RNA sequence: AGGCGCGUAGCUCAGGGGGAGAGCGCUACCUUGACACGGUAGAGGUCACGAGUUCAAAUCUCGUCGUGCCUACCA
């Protein structure tokens, strides 16, 4: 690498791929199972194989990458475990749709062939997301990439299943589950999305059997009445007490069904009479169990009415609703119809309305697992950050219900259970059994169903590390240091990993869980393809570069608030990348002949003021960046660096350095400054590398006296010895004076070509001395021809004036001054001061304030008042004088 | 129905009991030997509204309105 001049503008396209390939070639992302360095590990939230990178991925993985690069530079042995998820239903749907385009149905293809096709499809298209993660700069240890359907992970899944089964924590049974009539599978409660829906509440008359009158039942789903096996009332409901032991005649079906009494029924809802359909409603199912009612399934798996529905057989469930209403109306059994708003469950994959259906499925008894998971967070073994998510986590865990894990699809881990066709024995085993352990029969039939995708994801932190084998990877890297994810999968994934990790590893899967915001569009809506409001990260990367995107995402990553992304903001941060680039360009031009021996740290005493100042500032920044990153405050770290690089390093330090580098100063002085310049740039690059890896590597490679990749450099450490309050306050004085002069220039529209003289007056000799010592800096940056100092009040004629601290700055403008403008300017300033002064004054006449406020606050306000009064007097004097001249 | 969060400059958002901030946009001036993806200066805010706590509230508490999300078996 040479340190020739950089291009005038940073072009990410020329840089990004080259350095990523280099990092991979040099194995810089590789974790070491045997290192005795401190471990730091993260498992990636595995994206779906079907997926393409969206902003959520970009955000999530940027944050992970920042931490991984940061910890590596701090000397940790970092493992970032990558991989993808087979995403059962989603993937199956995608491939099914592809096949449909070819006119092929999966059933004609058959199970084995169909699964083969999915594997083929995965090989061909499933790698897209990995490539895209690489474009993002993700420093995963790619040699360890895992897939939830890999041999090893599948073995983990089977092992877990078998153990839970043997422990009685997995069972099979007939229960009401959520059924998607389109996907043709059961769903867990989490996979159902509720949505408000305008419907009707139908009041239907159920004639009382062998008596007069009728019970009126309110329902939103009249079609399910065909499967009613009772009507229920609350035992405390006076209105219906007399119906004990009575029955009603179920209309249309003409089935006699009992009136039962159950506490569940809400007296205040509708008529206080509930129709009970155990086969199509979870609550009714419970009631049915309590009262030993029969279940009549009237809606089939395809969403059409079954044999049991009599004349309605074969109708679609929604058609049937209309038909039932019509039939009831005909018989005069509809009492009334009220509009009614209620929420309806939809399949989160295909939006079809979910049908609660009685079905034989496999379940995990999660209560005992959840207790351990609750406890782990309670006792702080795992921290959730930000803490507000604790409550959400606890709430869900406390109210957890058994998890339906069987899915009637083909793509996934097939349930390791077999039925012996000879004796009916159920065999659950890790390895495919050859014969029935009971009757030794060999005619075994494996369960058709596969497991919920999240069942395998729940094992991810340890299955990826080789479990159930006792591997060195597990010993070194489990539990992982932190999990970074969005709250949308807190229950789906985080909670379940907690449960499984604690149960099988006897240890939490992660020390910290950092829950980040969701990326939304400019209106605050969740980005989704169907809404068409996505901002494609790859498009952004092409347009602005990866670093600009990453820095934006980091700067936006505020805890507890969602991100509304806009291209404008990303563009703003591209400018920052370019600013850094150009600052480096300046440095490199001057560092061309920089010698290695100059890189040792110079003693503070011999350093010029600007150098002491920038080193002091740098060390404060280092401290702040480290503490921010340690607390997952990515935005604080990013904006601290932004502020420092742009508004301190570029705006002030480089300007000061120019004086030394461009004037004919002696060589040693130049060397000292170059030394500091090198140091600051060096540390800035290291501090920024985790956020913006590409541009920092590119500059690093051209910076003299660096070896290898910046990835292997040490992350800066704060050095309290470099913090220099005196230098900071002195610089503040100089900046104040420079700003005063600049203000005059700007406000008075003085041509920039015009070199000005200035006179600074102050009664404070110490201040004057300081200014005198550093007048070169002021002269240069404020572009003066000379700067005079005086402790005697003598007013240069026709001057514009500015006040800074105890100083009055005069800029003689004989012949150029616009008196009106100057009067306006001073008056404006004066009214500002007066306004502030009234505020301060009010406080200082307040007895309570003087008595009760902490003394240092009172002192501060007093000091401020004094300063303001001084400023006011000076302004008034200047104003008076200028008015006299006008 | 419960729970959580948000309402601060034109826009996107930081801050979180004692000086209202940033980026973008806007106005004026400027091709100054790193950078016009730049520089300098400037305009712009009853920090949603109402009450309370406090010497002091954008900041804490309560309420109202608006807004977003999550959870839920009231048919």
Short mmCIF file of C-alpha atoms in Angstrom, two decimals, chain A residues 355-752:
data_model
loop_
_atom_site.label_atom_id
_atom_site.label_comp_id
_atom_site.label_asym_id
_atom_site.label_seq_id
_atom_site.Cartn_x
_atom_site.Cartn_y
_atom_site.Cartn_z
CA UNK A 355 -60.38 -21.97 12.11
CA UNK A 356 -60.31 -23.24 15.69
CA UNK A 357 -60.54 -26.92 15.08
CA UNK A 358 -60.50 -30.08 17.13
CA UNK A 359 -57.51 -32.08 16.07
CA UNK A 360 -54.92 -34.60 17.22
CA UNK A 361 -51.61 -32.79 17.63
CA UNK A 362 -48.32 -32.81 19.54
CA UNK A 363 -47.77 -30.33 22.34
CA UNK A 364 -45.02 -29.16 24.66
CA UNK A 365 -46.01 -28.69 28.26
CA UNK A 366 -44.21 -25.41 28.76
CA UNK A 367 -45.17 -24.33 32.27
CA UNK A 368 -42.26 -26.10 34.00
CA UNK A 369 -39.83 -24.77 31.40
CA UNK A 370 -41.25 -21.27 31.68
CA UNK A 371 -40.72 -21.19 35.43
CA UNK A 372 -37.00 -21.63 35.02
CA UNK A 373 -36.94 -19.01 32.29
CA UNK A 374 -38.74 -16.53 34.51
CA UNK A 375 -36.39 -17.22 37.35
CA UNK A 376 -33.30 -16.71 35.19
CA UNK A 377 -34.33 -13.18 34.32
CA UNK A 378 -35.50 -12.47 37.86
CA UNK A 379 -32.16 -13.37 39.34
CA UNK A 380 -30.28 -11.51 36.61
CA UNK A 381 -28.62 -14.49 34.96
CA UNK A 382 -29.92 -12.98 31.77
CA UNK A 383 -30.45 -9.23 31.46
CA UNK A 384 -33.02 -7.87 29.05
CA UNK A 385 -32.07 -4.47 27.66
CA UNK A 386 -33.83 -2.10 27.73
CA UNK A 387 -35.49 -3.22 30.93
CA UNK A 388 -38.98 -2.24 29.83
CA UNK A 389 -39.16 -5.55 28.01
CA UNK A 390 -38.90 -7.45 31.28
CA UNK A 391 -42.57 -6.94 31.97
CA UNK A 392 -43.59 -8.08 28.54
CA UNK A 393 -41.45 -11.16 28.93
CA UNK A 394 -42.75 -11.99 32.40
CA UNK A 395 -46.33 -11.35 31.43
CA UNK A 396 -46.15 -13.78 28.57
CA UNK A 397 -44.25 -16.39 30.53
CA UNK A 398 -46.71 -16.31 33.43
CA UNK A 399 -49.67 -16.79 31.13
CA UNK A 400 -48.03 -19.29 28.86
CA UNK A 401 -50.07 -22.09 27.38
CA UNK A 402 -48.99 -25.39 25.93
CA UNK A 403 -47.24 -25.11 22.64
CA UNK A 404 -48.66 -26.93 19.64
CA UNK A 405 -45.56 -28.10 17.79
CA UNK A 406 -46.86 -30.37 15.05
CA UNK A 407 -47.38 -29.04 11.56
CA UNK A 408 -49.10 -30.80 8.71
CA UNK A 409 -46.55 -29.79 6.14
CA UNK A 410 -43.63 -31.63 4.55
CA UNK A 411 -40.71 -29.24 4.88
CA UNK A 412 -39.21 -29.50 8.34
CA UNK A 413 -38.01 -31.93 10.97
CA UNK A 414 -40.26 -34.95 10.79
CA UNK A 415 -41.48 -35.95 14.23
CA UNK A 416 -39.38 -38.91 15.45
CA UNK A 417 -42.36 -41.05 16.42
CA UNK A 418 -43.48 -44.32 14.90
CA UNK A 419 -46.53 -46.44 15.31
CA UNK A 420 -46.19 -50.19 15.21
CA UNK A 421 -48.76 -51.42 12.73
CA UNK A 422 -48.81 -54.76 14.42
CA UNK A 423 -49.39 -53.90 18.06
CA UNK A 424 -50.16 -50.21 17.93
CA UNK A 425 -47.22 -49.24 20.15
CA UNK A 426 -45.95 -45.66 19.88
CA UNK A 427 -42.18 -45.49 19.56
CA UNK A 428 -40.30 -42.22 20.07
CA UNK A 429 -36.59 -42.44 19.30
CA UNK A 430 -33.60 -40.46 18.11
CA UNK A 431 -32.56 -43.13 15.63
CA UNK A 432 -35.03 -44.64 13.21
CA UNK A 433 -36.12 -47.86 14.92
CA UNK A 434 -35.81 -51.12 12.97
CA UNK A 435 -38.39 -52.99 14.95
CA UNK A 436 -41.04 -52.50 17.58
CA UNK A 437 -39.56 -52.91 21.04
CA UNK A 438 -42.84 -54.40 22.18
CA UNK A 439 -43.83 -57.03 19.64
CA UNK A 440 -40.66 -56.96 17.53
CA UNK A 441 -42.80 -56.24 14.52
CA UNK A 442 -41.06 -54.41 11.68
CA UNK A 443 -44.02 -52.74 10.11
CA UNK A 444 -43.48 -49.28 11.58
CA UNK A 445 -45.04 -46.11 10.30
CA UNK A 446 -43.43 -42.76 11.02
CA UNK A 447 -45.51 -39.79 12.06
CA UNK A 448 -46.32 -37.70 8.99
CA UNK A 449 -46.14 -34.34 10.72
CA UNK A 450 -43.11 -32.10 11.03
CA UNK A 451 -42.17 -29.82 13.89
CA UNK A 452 -42.83 -26.12 14.21
CA UNK A 453 -39.85 -24.24 12.78
CA UNK A 454 -39.40 -22.44 16.07
CA UNK A 455 -38.82 -25.76 17.79
CA UNK A 456 -35.45 -26.02 16.08
CA UNK A 457 -34.73 -22.29 16.38
CA UNK A 458 -35.20 -22.63 20.13
CA UNK A 459 -32.09 -24.81 20.22
CA UNK A 460 -30.01 -22.51 18.03
CA UNK A 461 -27.54 -21.21 20.65
CA UNK A 462 -26.32 -24.71 21.48
CA UNK A 463 -27.31 -26.82 18.47
CA UNK A 464 -25.09 -24.62 16.28
CA UNK A 465 -22.20 -25.29 18.62
CA UNK A 466 -22.42 -29.04 18.24
CA UNK A 467 -24.85 -30.16 20.94
CA UNK A 468 -25.75 -32.95 21.85
CA UNK A 469 -22.04 -33.68 21.60
CA UNK A 470 -19.86 -32.16 24.27
CA UNK A 471 -17.81 -29.90 22.03
CA UNK A 472 -14.97 -27.51 22.69
CA UNK A 473 -17.02 -24.83 20.97
CA UNK A 474 -19.73 -25.19 23.59
CA UNK A 475 -17.21 -25.17 26.39
CA UNK A 476 -15.63 -22.00 25.08
CA UNK A 477 -18.59 -20.03 23.83
CA UNK A 478 -21.74 -21.11 25.67
CA UNK A 479 -23.51 -19.20 27.15
CA UNK A 480 -23.29 -16.54 24.49
CA UNK A 481 -22.51 -12.99 25.53
CA UNK A 482 -25.47 -11.27 24.01
CA UNK A 483 -28.40 -11.86 21.74
CA UNK A 484 -29.42 -8.99 19.51
CA UNK A 485 -32.91 -9.11 18.14
CA UNK A 486 -36.17 -7.26 17.57
CA UNK A 487 -39.06 -7.49 19.99
CA UNK A 488 -41.29 -9.03 17.33
CA UNK A 489 -39.70 -12.39 18.04
CA UNK A 490 -39.34 -12.01 21.79
CA UNK A 491 -41.89 -14.78 22.38
CA UNK A 492 -41.39 -16.79 19.22
CA UNK A 493 -37.70 -17.14 19.72
CA UNK A 494 -36.05 -15.47 22.72
CA UNK A 495 -38.41 -16.92 25.31
CA UNK A 496 -38.18 -20.39 23.81
CA UNK A 497 -34.40 -20.29 23.61
CA UNK A 498 -34.39 -19.37 27.26
CA UNK A 499 -36.57 -22.34 28.12
CA UNK A 500 -34.65 -24.86 26.04
CA UNK A 501 -31.23 -23.52 26.95
CA UNK A 502 -31.96 -23.71 30.65
CA UNK A 503 -33.49 -27.15 30.36
CA UNK A 504 -30.82 -28.83 28.27
CA UNK A 505 -27.67 -26.84 29.05
CA UNK A 506 -28.58 -26.04 32.65
CA UNK A 507 -27.45 -22.54 31.83
CA UNK A 508 -29.00 -19.48 30.17
CA UNK A 509 -28.30 -19.20 26.44
CA UNK A 510 -27.17 -15.56 26.68
CA UNK A 511 -26.04 -13.12 29.34
CA UNK A 512 -27.69 -10.13 27.73
CA UNK A 513 -30.59 -9.76 25.37
CA UNK A 514 -30.54 -6.47 23.57
CA UNK A 515 -33.94 -5.71 22.10
CA UNK A 516 -33.63 -3.18 19.34
CA UNK A 517 -36.20 -1.09 17.60
CA UNK A 518 -38.13 -2.04 14.52
CA UNK A 519 -37.46 -0.16 11.33
CA UNK A 520 -40.56 1.55 10.09
CA UNK A 521 -41.34 3.73 7.13
CA UNK A 522 -41.64 7.49 7.35
CA UNK A 523 -45.23 7.12 8.59
CA UNK A 524 -44.32 4.74 11.34
CA UNK A 525 -45.72 1.68 9.64
CA UNK A 526 -43.90 -1.62 9.73
CA UNK A 527 -42.11 -2.09 6.46
CA UNK A 528 -43.47 -5.00 4.50
CA UNK A 529 -43.41 -6.15 0.95
CA UNK A 530 -47.19 -6.36 0.79
CA UNK A 531 -47.48 -2.72 1.85
CA UNK A 532 -44.88 -1.72 -0.70
CA UNK A 533 -43.19 0.64 1.72
CA UNK A 534 -39.83 -1.07 1.96
CA UNK A 535 -36.53 0.73 1.64
CA UNK A 536 -34.23 -1.85 0.12
CA UNK A 537 -30.89 -1.85 1.96
CA UNK A 538 -29.06 -3.04 -1.13
CA UNK A 539 -30.40 -0.13 -3.09
CA UNK A 540 -29.17 2.15 -0.31
CA UNK A 541 -25.78 0.45 -0.27
CA UNK A 542 -25.44 0.93 -4.02
CA UNK A 543 -26.43 4.55 -3.72
CA UNK A 544 -24.63 5.71 -0.58
CA UNK A 545 -22.27 2.92 0.41
CA UNK A 546 -22.43 0.37 3.19
CA UNK A 547 -20.69 2.58 5.72
CA UNK A 548 -23.22 5.38 5.33
CA UNK A 549 -26.07 2.93 5.88
CA UNK A 550 -24.38 1.34 8.88
CA UNK A 551 -23.57 4.64 10.52
CA UNK A 552 -27.14 5.82 10.01
CA UNK A 553 -28.55 2.69 11.57
CA UNK A 554 -26.21 3.00 14.53
CA UNK A 555 -27.02 6.67 14.99
CA UNK A 556 -30.73 5.83 14.95
CA UNK A 557 -30.46 2.91 17.34
CA UNK A 558 -32.01 4.63 20.33
CA UNK A 559 -33.25 2.32 23.04
CA UNK A 560 -36.99 1.98 23.24
CA UNK A 561 -38.01 3.85 20.19
CA UNK A 562 -38.79 2.66 16.71
CA UNK A 563 -36.89 3.99 13.75
CA UNK A 564 -38.50 5.89 10.96
CA UNK A 565 -36.02 5.68 8.20
CA UNK A 566 -35.59 8.26 5.49
CA UNK A 567 -33.10 8.47 2.69
CA UNK A 568 -32.26 12.05 3.60
CA UNK A 569 -30.72 11.05 6.83
CA UNK A 570 -28.62 8.35 5.20
CA UNK A 571 -27.37 10.91 2.74
CA UNK A 572 -26.36 13.11 5.65
CA UNK A 573 -24.21 10.37 7.05
CA UNK A 574 -22.66 9.70 3.67
CA UNK A 575 -21.41 13.25 3.89
CA UNK A 576 -19.86 12.35 7.19
CA UNK A 577 -18.03 9.41 5.63
CA UNK A 578 -16.77 11.73 2.96
CA UNK A 579 -15.73 14.29 5.54
CA UNK A 580 -13.66 11.67 7.30
CA UNK A 581 -12.20 10.67 3.98
CA UNK A 582 -11.10 14.20 3.24
CA UNK A 583 -9.72 14.81 6.68
CA UNK A 584 -7.64 11.70 6.14
CA UNK A 585 -6.67 12.97 2.74
CA UNK A 586 -5.30 16.10 4.38
CA UNK A 587 -3.46 14.10 7.01
CA UNK A 588 -1.95 11.66 4.55
CA UNK A 589 -0.62 14.43 2.35
CA UNK A 590 1.32 15.76 5.29
CA UNK A 591 2.22 12.43 6.78
CA UNK A 592 3.86 11.25 3.58
CA UNK A 593 7.31 11.39 5.06
CA UNK A 594 6.25 10.63 8.57
CA UNK A 595 8.76 8.51 10.45
CA UNK A 596 7.98 5.49 12.52
CA UNK A 597 9.92 6.65 15.56
CA UNK A 598 7.66 9.67 15.77
CA UNK A 599 4.69 7.61 16.82
CA UNK A 600 5.66 7.41 20.46
CA UNK A 601 3.59 9.62 22.67
CA UNK A 602 5.13 12.98 23.30
CA UNK A 603 5.30 14.49 26.75
CA UNK A 604 2.41 16.80 27.41
CA UNK A 605 4.63 19.70 28.46
CA UNK A 606 6.26 20.16 25.07
CA UNK A 607 3.00 19.93 23.14
CA UNK A 608 1.44 23.02 21.60
CA UNK A 609 -1.99 24.03 22.88
CA UNK A 610 -4.12 22.65 20.04
CA UNK A 611 -2.40 19.30 20.38
CA UNK A 612 -2.94 19.13 24.10
CA UNK A 613 -6.53 20.17 23.52
CA UNK A 614 -7.32 17.56 20.87
CA UNK A 615 -5.67 14.80 22.88
CA UNK A 616 -7.73 15.79 25.87
CA UNK A 617 -10.89 15.79 23.84
CA UNK A 618 -9.98 12.49 22.22
CA UNK A 619 -9.59 10.79 25.54
CA UNK A 620 -12.94 11.99 26.74
CA UNK A 621 -14.43 10.69 23.51
CA UNK A 622 -12.75 7.31 23.92
CA UNK A 623 -14.22 7.01 27.38
CA UNK A 624 -17.66 7.99 26.18
CA UNK A 625 -17.62 5.63 23.20
CA UNK A 626 -16.56 2.69 25.33
CA UNK A 627 -19.16 3.31 28.01
CA UNK A 628 -21.84 3.82 25.37
CA UNK A 629 -21.05 0.60 23.55
CA UNK A 630 -20.83 -1.34 26.80
CA UNK A 631 -24.36 -0.19 27.55
CA UNK A 632 -25.62 -0.85 24.02
CA UNK A 633 -26.13 2.86 23.44
CA UNK A 634 -25.12 2.75 19.83
CA UNK A 635 -26.60 6.14 19.04
CA UNK A 636 -24.59 7.86 21.76
CA UNK A 637 -21.38 6.27 20.55
CA UNK A 638 -22.12 7.22 16.94
CA UNK A 639 -23.07 10.81 17.62
CA UNK A 640 -20.14 11.33 19.99
CA UNK A 641 -17.81 10.28 17.20
CA UNK A 642 -19.64 12.31 14.61
CA UNK A 643 -19.41 15.42 16.76
CA UNK A 644 -15.77 14.87 17.58
CA UNK A 645 -14.53 14.10 14.09
CA UNK A 646 -16.42 16.83 12.33
CA UNK A 647 -16.72 19.65 14.80
CA UNK A 648 -13.57 19.30 16.80
CA UNK A 649 -11.01 17.45 14.72
CA UNK A 650 -11.92 18.93 11.33
CA UNK A 651 -13.31 22.31 12.30
CA UNK A 652 -10.65 23.27 14.80
CA UNK A 653 -7.72 20.96 15.10
CA UNK A 654 -6.93 20.63 11.42
CA UNK A 655 -7.27 24.39 11.05
CA UNK A 656 -4.76 24.88 13.86
CA UNK A 657 -2.41 22.30 12.43
CA UNK A 658 -2.30 24.13 9.12
CA UNK A 659 -0.55 27.02 10.84
CA UNK A 660 2.33 24.78 11.78
CA UNK A 661 2.40 22.81 8.56
CA UNK A 662 2.08 25.67 6.10
CA UNK A 663 4.15 28.31 7.84
CA UNK A 664 7.91 28.08 7.93
CA UNK A 665 8.19 26.55 11.35
CA UNK A 666 11.14 24.58 12.47
CA UNK A 667 11.22 20.90 11.72
CA UNK A 668 10.98 19.53 15.24
CA UNK A 669 7.84 21.52 15.83
CA UNK A 670 6.42 20.09 12.64
CA UNK A 671 7.37 16.58 13.69
CA UNK A 672 5.63 16.98 17.04
CA UNK A 673 2.45 18.12 15.37
CA UNK A 674 2.60 15.41 12.74
CA UNK A 675 3.05 12.94 15.52
CA UNK A 676 -0.14 14.07 17.24
CA UNK A 677 -1.99 14.33 13.95
CA UNK A 678 -1.04 10.75 13.18
CA UNK A 679 -2.17 9.64 16.61
CA UNK A 680 -5.52 11.30 16.43
CA UNK A 681 -6.26 9.98 12.97
CA UNK A 682 -5.06 6.54 14.02
CA UNK A 683 -7.38 6.48 17.02
CA UNK A 684 -10.30 7.97 15.12
CA UNK A 685 -10.02 5.18 12.57
CA UNK A 686 -9.94 2.56 15.31
CA UNK A 687 -12.89 4.10 17.13
CA UNK A 688 -14.92 4.28 13.95
CA UNK A 689 -13.96 0.94 12.49
CA UNK A 690 -16.70 -1.09 14.19
CA UNK A 691 -19.28 1.30 12.75
CA UNK A 692 -17.84 1.97 9.32
CA UNK A 693 -15.43 -0.85 8.57
CA UNK A 694 -14.75 -0.26 4.90
CA UNK A 695 -13.66 3.36 4.73
CA UNK A 696 -11.61 3.00 7.89
CA UNK A 697 -9.75 -0.01 6.46
CA UNK A 698 -9.11 1.82 3.22
CA UNK A 699 -7.59 4.80 5.02
CA UNK A 700 -5.75 2.58 7.48
CA UNK A 701 -4.00 0.78 4.68
CA UNK A 702 -2.61 4.08 3.43
CA UNK A 703 -1.66 5.41 6.83
CA UNK A 704 2.08 5.10 7.43
CA UNK A 705 3.33 2.88 10.24
CA UNK A 706 0.37 0.54 10.34
CA UNK A 707 0.60 -3.17 9.81
CA UNK A 708 -2.03 -5.55 8.50
CA UNK A 709 -5.74 -4.99 8.85
CA UNK A 710 -7.29 -2.40 11.10
CA UNK A 711 -9.39 -5.30 12.37
CA UNK A 712 -6.33 -6.43 14.27
CA UNK A 713 -5.56 -3.02 15.75
CA UNK A 714 -6.19 -2.34 19.43
CA UNK A 715 -9.29 -0.44 20.32
CA UNK A 716 -8.21 2.83 21.99
CA UNK A 717 -8.08 2.99 25.77
CA UNK A 718 -8.89 6.18 27.62
CA UNK A 719 -5.82 7.80 29.16
CA UNK A 720 -6.76 10.10 32.03
CA UNK A 721 -3.26 11.58 31.86
CA UNK A 722 -4.13 13.15 28.54
CA UNK A 723 -7.21 14.93 29.85
CA UNK A 724 -6.22 18.56 30.15
CA UNK A 725 -8.77 20.96 31.59
CA UNK A 726 -6.48 23.92 31.23
CA UNK A 727 -5.97 23.31 27.52
CA UNK A 728 -9.71 22.90 27.04
CA UNK A 729 -10.58 26.16 28.79
CA UNK A 730 -7.85 28.04 26.97
CA UNK A 731 -9.07 26.79 23.63
CA UNK A 732 -12.54 27.87 24.64
CA UNK A 733 -11.31 31.44 25.11
CA UNK A 734 -9.62 31.46 21.71
CA UNK A 735 -12.65 29.95 20.05
CA UNK A 736 -14.84 32.60 21.65
CA UNK A 737 -12.77 35.38 20.20
CA UNK A 738 -12.56 33.77 16.80
CA UNK A 739 -16.32 33.25 16.79
CA UNK A 740 -16.82 36.88 17.73
CA UNK A 741 -14.77 38.05 14.79
CA UNK A 742 -16.46 35.57 12.47
CA UNK A 743 -19.82 36.81 13.63
CA UNK A 744 -18.85 40.37 12.70
CA UNK A 745 -17.66 39.18 9.31
CA UNK A 746 -20.80 37.23 8.65
CA UNK A 747 -23.32 39.69 9.94
CA UNK A 748 -21.68 42.73 8.46
CA UNK A 749 -21.18 41.08 5.10
CA UNK A 750 -17.51 41.82 5.00
CA UNK A 751 -15.90 40.49 1.84
CA UNK A 752 -13.85 37.45 2.72
#
